[in-house]
Each structure stands twice: as structure tokens, then as C-alpha cells.
PDB file of C-alpha atoms in Angstrom:
ATOM      1  CA  MET A   1      25.701 138.032 122.677  1.00  0.00           C
ATOM      2  CA  ASN A   2      27.495 140.423 120.245  1.00  0.00           C
ATOM      3  CA  ALA A   3      29.537 139.506 117.069  1.00  0.00           C
ATOM      4  CA  ALA A   4      32.877 140.411 118.835  1.00  0.00           C
ATOM      5  CA  THR A   5      32.181 137.794 121.538  1.00  0.00           C
ATOM      6  CA  VAL A   6      31.488 135.155 119.151  1.00  0.00           C
ATOM      7  CA  ARG A   7      34.355 135.974 117.364  1.00  0.00           C
ATOM      8  CA  HIS A   8      36.593 135.657 120.469  1.00  0.00           C
ATOM      9  CA  ILE A   9      35.090 132.232 121.011  1.00  0.00           C
ATOM     10  CA  LEU A  10      35.572 131.032 117.644  1.00  0.00           C
ATOM     11  CA  ASP A  11      39.213 132.328 117.638  1.00  0.00           C
ATOM     12  CA  THR A  12      40.093 130.943 120.947  1.00  0.00           C
ATOM     13  CA  MET A  13      38.762 127.454 119.885  1.00  0.00           C
ATOM     14  CA  GLU A  14      40.820 127.674 116.832  1.00  0.00           C
ATOM     15  CA  ALA A  15      43.960 128.423 118.718  1.00  0.00           C
ATOM     16  CA  MET A  16      43.205 125.474 121.017  1.00  0.00           C
ATOM     17  CA  PHE A  17      42.172 122.950 118.480  1.00  0.00           C
ATOM     18  CA  PRO A  18      43.483 124.030 115.038  1.00  0.00           C
ATOM     19  CA  ASP A  19      43.492 120.343 113.743  1.00  0.00           C
ATOM     20  CA  ALA A  20      39.852 119.546 114.895  1.00  0.00           C
ATOM     21  CA  HIS A  21      38.264 116.983 112.485  1.00  0.00           C
ATOM     22  CA  CYS A  22      35.814 114.205 112.279  1.00  0.00           C
ATOM     23  CA  GLU A  23      37.234 111.346 114.571  1.00  0.00           C
ATOM     24  CA  LEU A  24      35.198 108.606 113.066  1.00  0.00           C
ATOM     25  CA  ASN A  25      37.300 106.435 110.461  1.00  0.00           C
ATOM     26  CA  HIS A  26      35.841 106.164 107.033  1.00  0.00           C
ATOM     27  CA  SER A  27      36.911 106.402 103.537  1.00  0.00           C
ATOM     28  CA  ASN A  28      33.547 107.295 101.736  1.00  0.00           C
ATOM     29  CA  ALA A  29      30.221 108.956 102.172  1.00  0.00           C
ATOM     30  CA  PHE A  30      28.750 105.382 102.823  1.00  0.00           C
ATOM     31  CA  GLU A  31      31.102 104.384 105.589  1.00  0.00           C
ATOM     32  CA  LEU A  32      30.479 107.767 107.216  1.00  0.00           C
ATOM     33  CA  THR A  33      26.909 107.392 107.386  1.00  0.00           C
ATOM     34  CA  VAL A  34      27.206 103.821 108.970  1.00  0.00           C
ATOM     35  CA  ALA A  35      29.831 105.157 111.483  1.00  0.00           C
ATOM     36  CA  VAL A  36      27.758 108.061 112.409  1.00  0.00           C
ATOM     37  CA  LEU A  37      24.551 105.843 112.795  1.00  0.00           C
ATOM     38  CA  LEU A  38      26.513 103.525 114.995  1.00  0.00           C
ATOM     39  CA  SER A  39      27.975 106.594 117.151  1.00  0.00           C
ATOM     40  CA  ALA A  40      24.497 107.470 118.708  1.00  0.00           C
ATOM     41  CA  GLN A  41      24.912 106.952 122.437  1.00  0.00           C
ATOM     42  CA  CYS A  42      28.462 105.542 121.829  1.00  0.00           C
ATOM     43  CA  THR A  43      31.924 106.873 121.921  1.00  0.00           C
ATOM     44  CA  ASP A  44      33.733 107.513 118.648  1.00  0.00           C
ATOM     45  CA  GLU A  45      36.608 105.341 120.100  1.00  0.00           C
ATOM     46  CA  THR A  46      34.295 102.296 120.373  1.00  0.00           C
ATOM     47  CA  VAL A  47      32.713 102.898 116.951  1.00  0.00           C
ATOM     48  CA  ASN A  48      36.463 102.930 115.207  1.00  0.00           C
ATOM     49  CA  LYS A  49      37.084  99.635 117.014  1.00  0.00           C
ATOM     50  CA  VAL A  50      34.065  97.998 115.612  1.00  0.00           C
ATOM     51  CA  THR A  51      34.259  99.457 112.040  1.00  0.00           C
ATOM     52  CA  ALA A  52      37.909  98.517 111.763  1.00  0.00           C
ATOM     53  CA  ASP A  53      36.591  94.804 110.933  1.00  0.00           C
ATOM     54  CA  LEU A  54      33.103  95.907 109.941  1.00  0.00           C
ATOM     55  CA  PHE A  55      34.300  97.861 106.808  1.00  0.00           C
ATOM     56  CA  GLN A  56      36.574  95.211 105.861  1.00  0.00           C
ATOM     57  CA  LYS A  57      33.667  92.632 105.767  1.00  0.00           C
ATOM     58  CA  TYR A  58      31.104  94.991 104.323  1.00  0.00           C
ATOM     59  CA  THR A  59      32.023  97.612 101.500  1.00  0.00           C
ATOM     60  CA  SER A  60      28.645  98.383  99.931  1.00  0.00           C
ATOM     61  CA  PRO A  61      24.960  98.278 100.768  1.00  0.00           C
ATOM     62  CA  ALA A  62      24.580  95.022  99.061  1.00  0.00           C
ATOM     63  CA  ASP A  63      26.995  93.297 101.428  1.00  0.00           C
ATOM     64  CA  TYR A  64      24.976  94.145 104.589  1.00  0.00           C
ATOM     65  CA  LEU A  65      21.817  92.731 102.832  1.00  0.00           C
ATOM     66  CA  ALA A  66      23.737  89.502 101.944  1.00  0.00           C
ATOM     67  CA  VAL A  67      23.883  88.328 105.681  1.00  0.00           C
ATOM     68  CA  PRO A  68      21.217  87.450 108.080  1.00  0.00           C
ATOM     69  CA  LEU A  69      20.251  90.281 110.544  1.00  0.00           C
ATOM     70  CA  GLU A  70      21.462  88.249 113.512  1.00  0.00           C
ATOM     71  CA  GLU A  71      25.144  87.906 112.062  1.00  0.00           C
ATOM     72  CA  LEU A  72      25.251  91.568 111.726  1.00  0.00           C
ATOM     73  CA  GLU A  73      24.208  92.184 115.035  1.00  0.00           C
ATOM     74  CA  GLN A  74      26.887  89.910 116.261  1.00  0.00           C
ATOM     75  CA  ASP A  75      29.412  92.009 114.178  1.00  0.00           C
ATOM     76  CA  ILE A  76      28.367  95.239 115.959  1.00  0.00           C
ATOM     77  CA  ARG A  77      27.409  93.846 119.442  1.00  0.00           C
ATOM     78  CA  ARG A  78      29.993  95.969 121.225  1.00  0.00           C
ATOM     79  CA  ILE A  79      27.955  99.008 120.122  1.00  0.00           C
ATOM     80  CA  GLY A  80      25.105 100.151 122.381  1.00  0.00           C
ATOM     81  CA  LEU A  81      21.434  99.335 121.038  1.00  0.00           C
ATOM     82  CA  TYR A  82      23.284  97.410 118.437  1.00  0.00           C
ATOM     83  CA  ARG A  83      20.061  95.376 117.574  1.00  0.00           C
ATOM     84  CA  ASN A  84      18.119  98.245 116.531  1.00  0.00           C
ATOM     85  CA  LYS A  85      21.305  99.829 114.758  1.00  0.00           C
ATOM     86  CA  ALA A  86      21.515  96.602 112.737  1.00  0.00           C
ATOM     87  CA  LYS A  87      17.976  96.832 111.750  1.00  0.00           C
ATOM     88  CA  HIS A  88      18.470 100.267 110.726  1.00  0.00           C
ATOM     89  CA  ILE A  89      21.801  99.634 108.631  1.00  0.00           C
ATOM     90  CA  GLN A  90      20.061  96.781 106.627  1.00  0.00           C
ATOM     91  CA  ASN A  91      16.969  98.911 106.120  1.00  0.00           C
ATOM     92  CA  MET A  92      18.866 101.927 105.045  1.00  0.00           C
ATOM     93  CA  CYS A  93      20.847  99.784 102.679  1.00  0.00           C
ATOM     94  CA  ARG A  94      17.865  98.382 101.108  1.00  0.00           C
ATOM     95  CA  ILE A  95      16.556 101.870 100.388  1.00  0.00           C
ATOM     96  CA  LEU A  96      19.782 103.097  99.187  1.00  0.00           C
ATOM     97  CA  ILE A  97      19.819 100.148  96.632  1.00  0.00           C
ATOM     98  CA  GLU A  98      16.263 100.584  95.583  1.00  0.00           C
ATOM     99  CA  GLN A  99      15.847 104.399  95.536  1.00  0.00           C
ATOM    100  CA  TYR A 100      19.436 105.742  94.933  1.00  0.00           C
ATOM    101  CA  GLY A 101      21.505 103.082  92.972  1.00  0.00           C
ATOM    102  CA  GLY A 102      23.475 102.122  96.063  1.00  0.00           C
ATOM    103  CA  ASP A 103      24.697 105.637  96.592  1.00  0.00           C
ATOM    104  CA  VAL A 104      24.345 107.926  99.577  1.00  0.00           C
ATOM    105  CA  PRO A 105      22.296 110.842  98.580  1.00  0.00           C
ATOM    106  CA  GLN A 106      23.795 114.359  98.794  1.00  0.00           C
ATOM    107  CA  GLU A 107      20.624 116.042  99.837  1.00  0.00           C
ATOM    108  CA  HIS A 108      20.025 116.655 103.412  1.00  0.00           C
ATOM    109  CA  ASP A 109      16.178 116.394 102.955  1.00  0.00           C
ATOM    110  CA  GLN A 110      16.843 112.820 101.347  1.00  0.00           C
ATOM    111  CA  LEU A 111      19.390 111.705 104.068  1.00  0.00           C
ATOM    112  CA  VAL A 112      16.842 112.229 107.038  1.00  0.00           C
ATOM    113  CA  THR A 113      14.364 109.924 105.508  1.00  0.00           C
ATOM    114  CA  LEU A 114      16.621 107.094 105.627  1.00  0.00           C
ATOM    115  CA  PRO A 115      16.095 104.704 108.736  1.00  0.00           C
ATOM    116  CA  GLY A 116      18.511 105.624 111.847  1.00  0.00           C
ATOM    117  CA  VAL A 117      19.678 108.816 110.093  1.00  0.00           C
ATOM    118  CA  GLY A 118      18.435 111.954 111.968  1.00  0.00           C
ATOM    119  CA  ARG A 119      19.324 115.553 111.420  1.00  0.00           C
ATOM    120  CA  LYS A 120      22.757 115.352 113.386  1.00  0.00           C
ATOM    121  CA  THR A 121      23.812 112.471 111.084  1.00  0.00           C
ATOM    122  CA  ALA A 122      22.710 113.997 108.058  1.00  0.00           C
ATOM    123  CA  ASN A 123      24.595 117.099 108.888  1.00  0.00           C
ATOM    124  CA  VAL A 124      27.849 115.216 109.707  1.00  0.00           C
ATOM    125  CA  VAL A 125      27.574 113.514 106.222  1.00  0.00           C
ATOM    126  CA  VAL A 126      26.592 116.557 104.040  1.00  0.00           C
ATOM    127  CA  SER A 127      29.528 118.455 105.671  1.00  0.00           C
ATOM    128  CA  ASN A 128      32.387 115.851 105.794  1.00  0.00           C
ATOM    129  CA  ALA A 129      31.531 113.706 103.043  1.00  0.00           C
ATOM    130  CA  PHE A 130      30.071 116.365 100.528  1.00  0.00           C
ATOM    131  CA  GLY A 131      31.666 119.618 101.590  1.00  0.00           C
ATOM    132  CA  VAL A 132      28.463 121.304 102.363  1.00  0.00           C
ATOM    133  CA  PRO A 133      28.663 123.850 105.507  1.00  0.00           C
ATOM    134  CA  ALA A 134      26.513 122.479 108.327  1.00  0.00           C
ATOM    135  CA  ILE A 135      26.498 122.337 112.055  1.00  0.00           C
ATOM    136  CA  ALA A 136      25.741 118.942 113.811  1.00  0.00           C
ATOM    137  CA  VAL A 137      24.705 119.421 117.347  1.00  0.00           C
ATOM    138  CA  ASP A 138      25.603 116.454 119.436  1.00  0.00           C
ATOM    139  CA  THR A 139      25.965 116.244 123.210  1.00  0.00           C
ATOM    140  CA  HIS A 140      29.284 118.260 123.227  1.00  0.00           C
ATOM    141  CA  VAL A 141      27.974 121.124 120.895  1.00  0.00           C
ATOM    142  CA  GLU A 142      24.938 121.482 122.891  1.00  0.00           C
ATOM    143  CA  ARG A 143      26.539 121.594 126.185  1.00  0.00           C
ATOM    144  CA  VAL A 144      29.428 124.125 125.160  1.00  0.00           C
ATOM    145  CA  SER A 145      26.918 126.224 123.299  1.00  0.00           C
ATOM    146  CA  LYS A 146      24.639 126.518 126.384  1.00  0.00           C
ATOM    147  CA  ARG A 147      27.558 127.047 128.715  1.00  0.00           C
ATOM    148  CA  LEU A 148      29.155 129.847 126.666  1.00  0.00           C
ATOM    149  CA  GLY A 149      25.785 131.487 126.178  1.00  0.00           C
ATOM    150  CA  LEU A 150      25.794 130.862 122.430  1.00  0.00           C
ATOM    151  CA  ALA A 151      22.313 129.246 123.054  1.00  0.00           C
ATOM    152  CA  GLY A 152      19.837 129.311 125.993  1.00  0.00           C
ATOM    153  CA  TRP A 153      19.738 126.855 128.549  1.00  0.00           C
ATOM    154  CA  ASP A 154      16.269 125.858 127.547  1.00  0.00           C
ATOM    155  CA  ASP A 155      16.904 125.397 123.963  1.00  0.00           C
ATOM    156  CA  SER A 156      16.086 122.457 121.842  1.00  0.00           C
ATOM    157  CA  VAL A 157      18.809 120.738 119.838  1.00  0.00           C
ATOM    158  CA  LEU A 158      17.072 122.319 116.738  1.00  0.00           C
ATOM    159  CA  GLU A 159      17.187 125.849 118.405  1.00  0.00           C
ATOM    160  CA  VAL A 160      20.987 125.448 119.543  1.00  0.00           C
ATOM    161  CA  GLU A 161      21.753 124.458 115.711  1.00  0.00           C
ATOM    162  CA  LYS A 162      19.664 127.700 114.481  1.00  0.00           C
ATOM    163  CA  LYS A 163      21.444 130.135 116.769  1.00  0.00           C
ATOM    164  CA  LEU A 164      24.916 128.720 115.857  1.00  0.00           C
ATOM    165  CA  MET A 165      23.984 128.960 112.213  1.00  0.00           C
ATOM    166  CA  LYS A 166      22.966 132.703 112.551  1.00  0.00           C
ATOM    167  CA  ARG A 167      25.923 133.665 114.929  1.00  0.00           C
ATOM    168  CA  VAL A 168      28.912 131.666 112.942  1.00  0.00           C
ATOM    169  CA  PRO A 169      29.827 132.551 109.363  1.00  0.00           C
ATOM    170  CA  ARG A 170      28.443 130.173 107.021  1.00  0.00           C
ATOM    171  CA  ASP A 171      31.833 129.225 105.688  1.00  0.00           C
ATOM    172  CA  GLU A 172      33.136 128.337 109.340  1.00  0.00           C
ATOM    173  CA  TRP A 173      30.131 126.102 110.063  1.00  0.00           C
ATOM    174  CA  THR A 174      31.844 122.706 109.603  1.00  0.00           C
ATOM    175  CA  LEU A 175      35.106 123.743 111.120  1.00  0.00           C
ATOM    176  CA  THR A 176      33.300 125.317 114.164  1.00  0.00           C
ATOM    177  CA  HIS A 177      31.343 122.058 114.491  1.00  0.00           C
ATOM    178  CA  HIS A 178      34.535 119.936 114.935  1.00  0.00           C
ATOM    179  CA  ARG A 179      36.413 122.481 117.146  1.00  0.00           C
ATOM    180  CA  ILE A 180      33.387 122.787 119.510  1.00  0.00           C
ATOM    181  CA  ILE A 181      33.298 119.087 119.782  1.00  0.00           C
ATOM    182  CA  PHE A 182      36.977 118.847 120.499  1.00  0.00           C
ATOM    183  CA  PHE A 183      36.479 121.759 123.148  1.00  0.00           C
ATOM    184  CA  GLY A 184      33.829 119.734 124.776  1.00  0.00           C
ATOM    185  CA  ARG A 185      35.466 116.183 124.431  1.00  0.00           C
ATOM    186  CA  TYR A 186      39.022 117.216 125.550  1.00  0.00           C
ATOM    187  CA  HIS A 187      38.531 120.499 127.711  1.00  0.00           C
ATOM    188  CA  CYS A 188      34.818 121.584 128.742  1.00  0.00           C
ATOM    189  CA  LYS A 189      33.868 118.206 129.709  1.00  0.00           C
ATOM    190  CA  ALA A 190      30.398 117.206 131.325  1.00  0.00           C
ATOM    191  CA  GLN A 191      31.650 116.180 134.821  1.00  0.00           C
ATOM    192  CA  ASN A 192      34.879 117.838 135.162  1.00  0.00           C
ATOM    193  CA  PRO A 193      35.336 120.803 132.922  1.00  0.00           C
ATOM    194  CA  GLN A 194      38.830 122.471 133.136  1.00  0.00           C
ATOM    195  CA  CYS A 195      37.390 125.695 134.347  1.00  0.00           C
ATOM    196  CA  HIS A 196      40.664 126.939 136.298  1.00  0.00           C
ATOM    197  CA  ILE A 197      42.577 126.876 133.080  1.00  0.00           C
ATOM    198  CA  CYS A 198      40.005 127.695 130.665  1.00  0.00           C
ATOM    199  CA  PRO A 199      40.758 130.964 128.300  1.00  0.00           C
ATOM    200  CA  LEU A 200      37.013 131.510 128.091  1.00  0.00           C
ATOM    201  CA  LEU A 201      35.981 131.539 131.692  1.00  0.00           C
ATOM    202  CA  ASP A 202      35.364 135.167 131.637  1.00  0.00           C
ATOM    203  CA  ILE A 203      32.446 134.749 129.399  1.00  0.00           C
ATOM    204  CA  CYS A 204      31.281 131.261 130.489  1.00  0.00           C
ATOM    205  CA  ARG A 205      28.365 131.261 132.764  1.00  0.00           C
ATOM    206  CA  GLU A 206      28.816 127.728 134.008  1.00  0.00           C
ATOM    207  CA  GLY A 207      32.470 128.145 134.473  1.00  0.00           C
ATOM    208  CA  LYS A 208      32.076 131.168 136.768  1.00  0.00           C
ATOM    209  CA  LYS A 209      29.405 129.336 138.740  1.00  0.00           C
ATOM    210  CA  ARG A 210      31.628 126.359 139.074  1.00  0.00           C
ATOM    211  CA  MET A 211      34.566 128.544 140.196  1.00  0.00           C
ATOM    212  CA  LYS A 212      32.591 130.524 142.662  1.00  0.00           C
ATOM    213  CA  THR A 213      31.120 127.384 144.262  1.00  0.00           C
ATOM    214  CA  SER A 214      34.734 125.924 144.429  1.00  0.00           C
ATOM    215  CA  GLN A 215      36.074 129.080 146.209  1.00  0.00           C
ATOM    216  CA  ILE A 216      33.055 129.070 148.475  1.00  0.00           C
ATOM    217  CA  ARG A 217      33.827 125.504 149.537  1.00  0.00           C
ATOM    218  CA  LYS A 218      37.566 126.224 149.899  1.00  0.00           C
ATOM    219  CA  ASP A 219      36.767 129.066 152.275  1.00  0.00           C
ATOM    220  CA  LYS A 220      34.401 126.952 154.439  1.00  0.00           C
ATOM    221  CA  GLU A 221      37.184 124.395 154.874  1.00  0.00           C
ATOM    222  CA  ARG A 222      39.471 126.997 155.659  1.00  0.00           C
ATOM    223  CA  VAL A 223      37.198 128.228 158.560  1.00  0.00           C
ATOM    224  CA  THR A 224      36.086 124.761 159.895  1.00  0.00           C
ATOM    225  CA  THR A 225      39.547 123.149 159.666  1.00  0.00           C
ATOM    226  CA  PRO A 226      40.886 123.152 163.154  1.00  0.00           C
ATOM    227  CA  LYS A 227      44.236 124.682 163.653  1.00  0.00           C
ATOM    228  CA  ARG A 228      47.165 122.266 164.694  1.00  0.00           C
ATOM    229  CA  LYS A 229      48.733 122.963 167.985  1.00  0.00           C
ATOM    230  CA  ILE A 230      52.577 123.714 168.012  1.00  0.00           C
ATOM    231  CA  ASN A 231      54.331 121.958 170.808  1.00  0.00           C
TER     232      ASN A 231
END
């Protein structure tokens, strides 16, 4: 893919979603880290409903360690995999207190060593909380990147991230991350992408295939549908 095509994709997404942003509600780096940890295999909408009360009850790492694990589990029970996530949160908070004075570290290499914090979570935290350019590859970013040819169909999540970092200007990494998420979440959905009104259809491998299949289906229906007799 050449630079002009990449620029076209980025400019199109910017026009469609100029206000794209992190939709997880938070007021500091610690809350964001907890929210992203909770968001694994869960929608941002559900996470925000849970954290509305959670962040009122717990405001520091020490607060999460002051209650039994079972109580924290009940506080986040609406979240998928809530038992494992509750355990991760408490273990993470313990490390934050023991090694970082209760603060979330700003270095990516340190963040990924925390329980429950993977590469994607670390990228979200450093970019949104600390202003460090990064591209976090979630399910939306992976799907859209592969459909548009920004990455290969068989690329791993890390390979997708590396290709996006290479093709997108560094000062646009964070904004591009948000815009691709919005594009995937509200337009290029997993099951029912809006290919018929997509301004990027002409360069989308998946879109062209879907539209061609849709047309073939319509043509078959037109041929096989018996004509009504006019009395």
C-alpha cells in the first residue's frame, strides 16, 4: 500500500470521526488502567456503568487492597471474567504500592509487567494518560486494518501494530487509534459493516467481496422469482 492511499484512509476517517476519543470514563492514569483492564472481552459501555460506582468507592490502590477479594468481585460482577479481573486488580495495586509508590508507571516496559496489563492496555495508558504516541490494537483496529489492507489477513496483533506504526506518522498514532476504533465500532462493524455507504469501499478488500456477493444474490433472486400473472 502506497503513502497516498494511507493518507486517503486517514483523512477519510478524520472527516467521519473528527472527535474520536477514548470512551472509557476516567479522571487519572490509575482509573484508566483499571478501566482498560476491565474492558477485555467487554464493551466500554458496560465498563463505564460499573466504574461509575467503582471509582466512587475506590480512589487509590490501597482502597482496592482494603477489602476482601470477594467484595471486589461482587463490585465488578457485571464484567466478563470478573473473578480473574478482580484478582489482577488487587495484585496490580499491591505492586503499584510496593514498587511505584502507589502511582502508575509511565514507561511501557514497566506497565506490561503489571498483572492483567498487556501490550494493548499499556499502549492505551501511555497514549491517553501520559501523551506518548501509541497505537493500541484491539479487535476493531485489527479488523479494520486487515479489511482495508493496512495489514495482512494472517498478521498477528503485534504485526498489525508494527505495520500501522510504520505507515502512520508518529504524531498521528494516538488519534488514528481512536479513529479506527470509532470507524470499526460505528461503521465497519464485524457482522454488518455499512459497505454500501462506505467512502472507503473502493480500496476495501472485504467491502468489495461483500458487495459482489450481495449483488450475485440479488441477481439470483431476480432470476428465480416467478413473475406474477396479470389478469
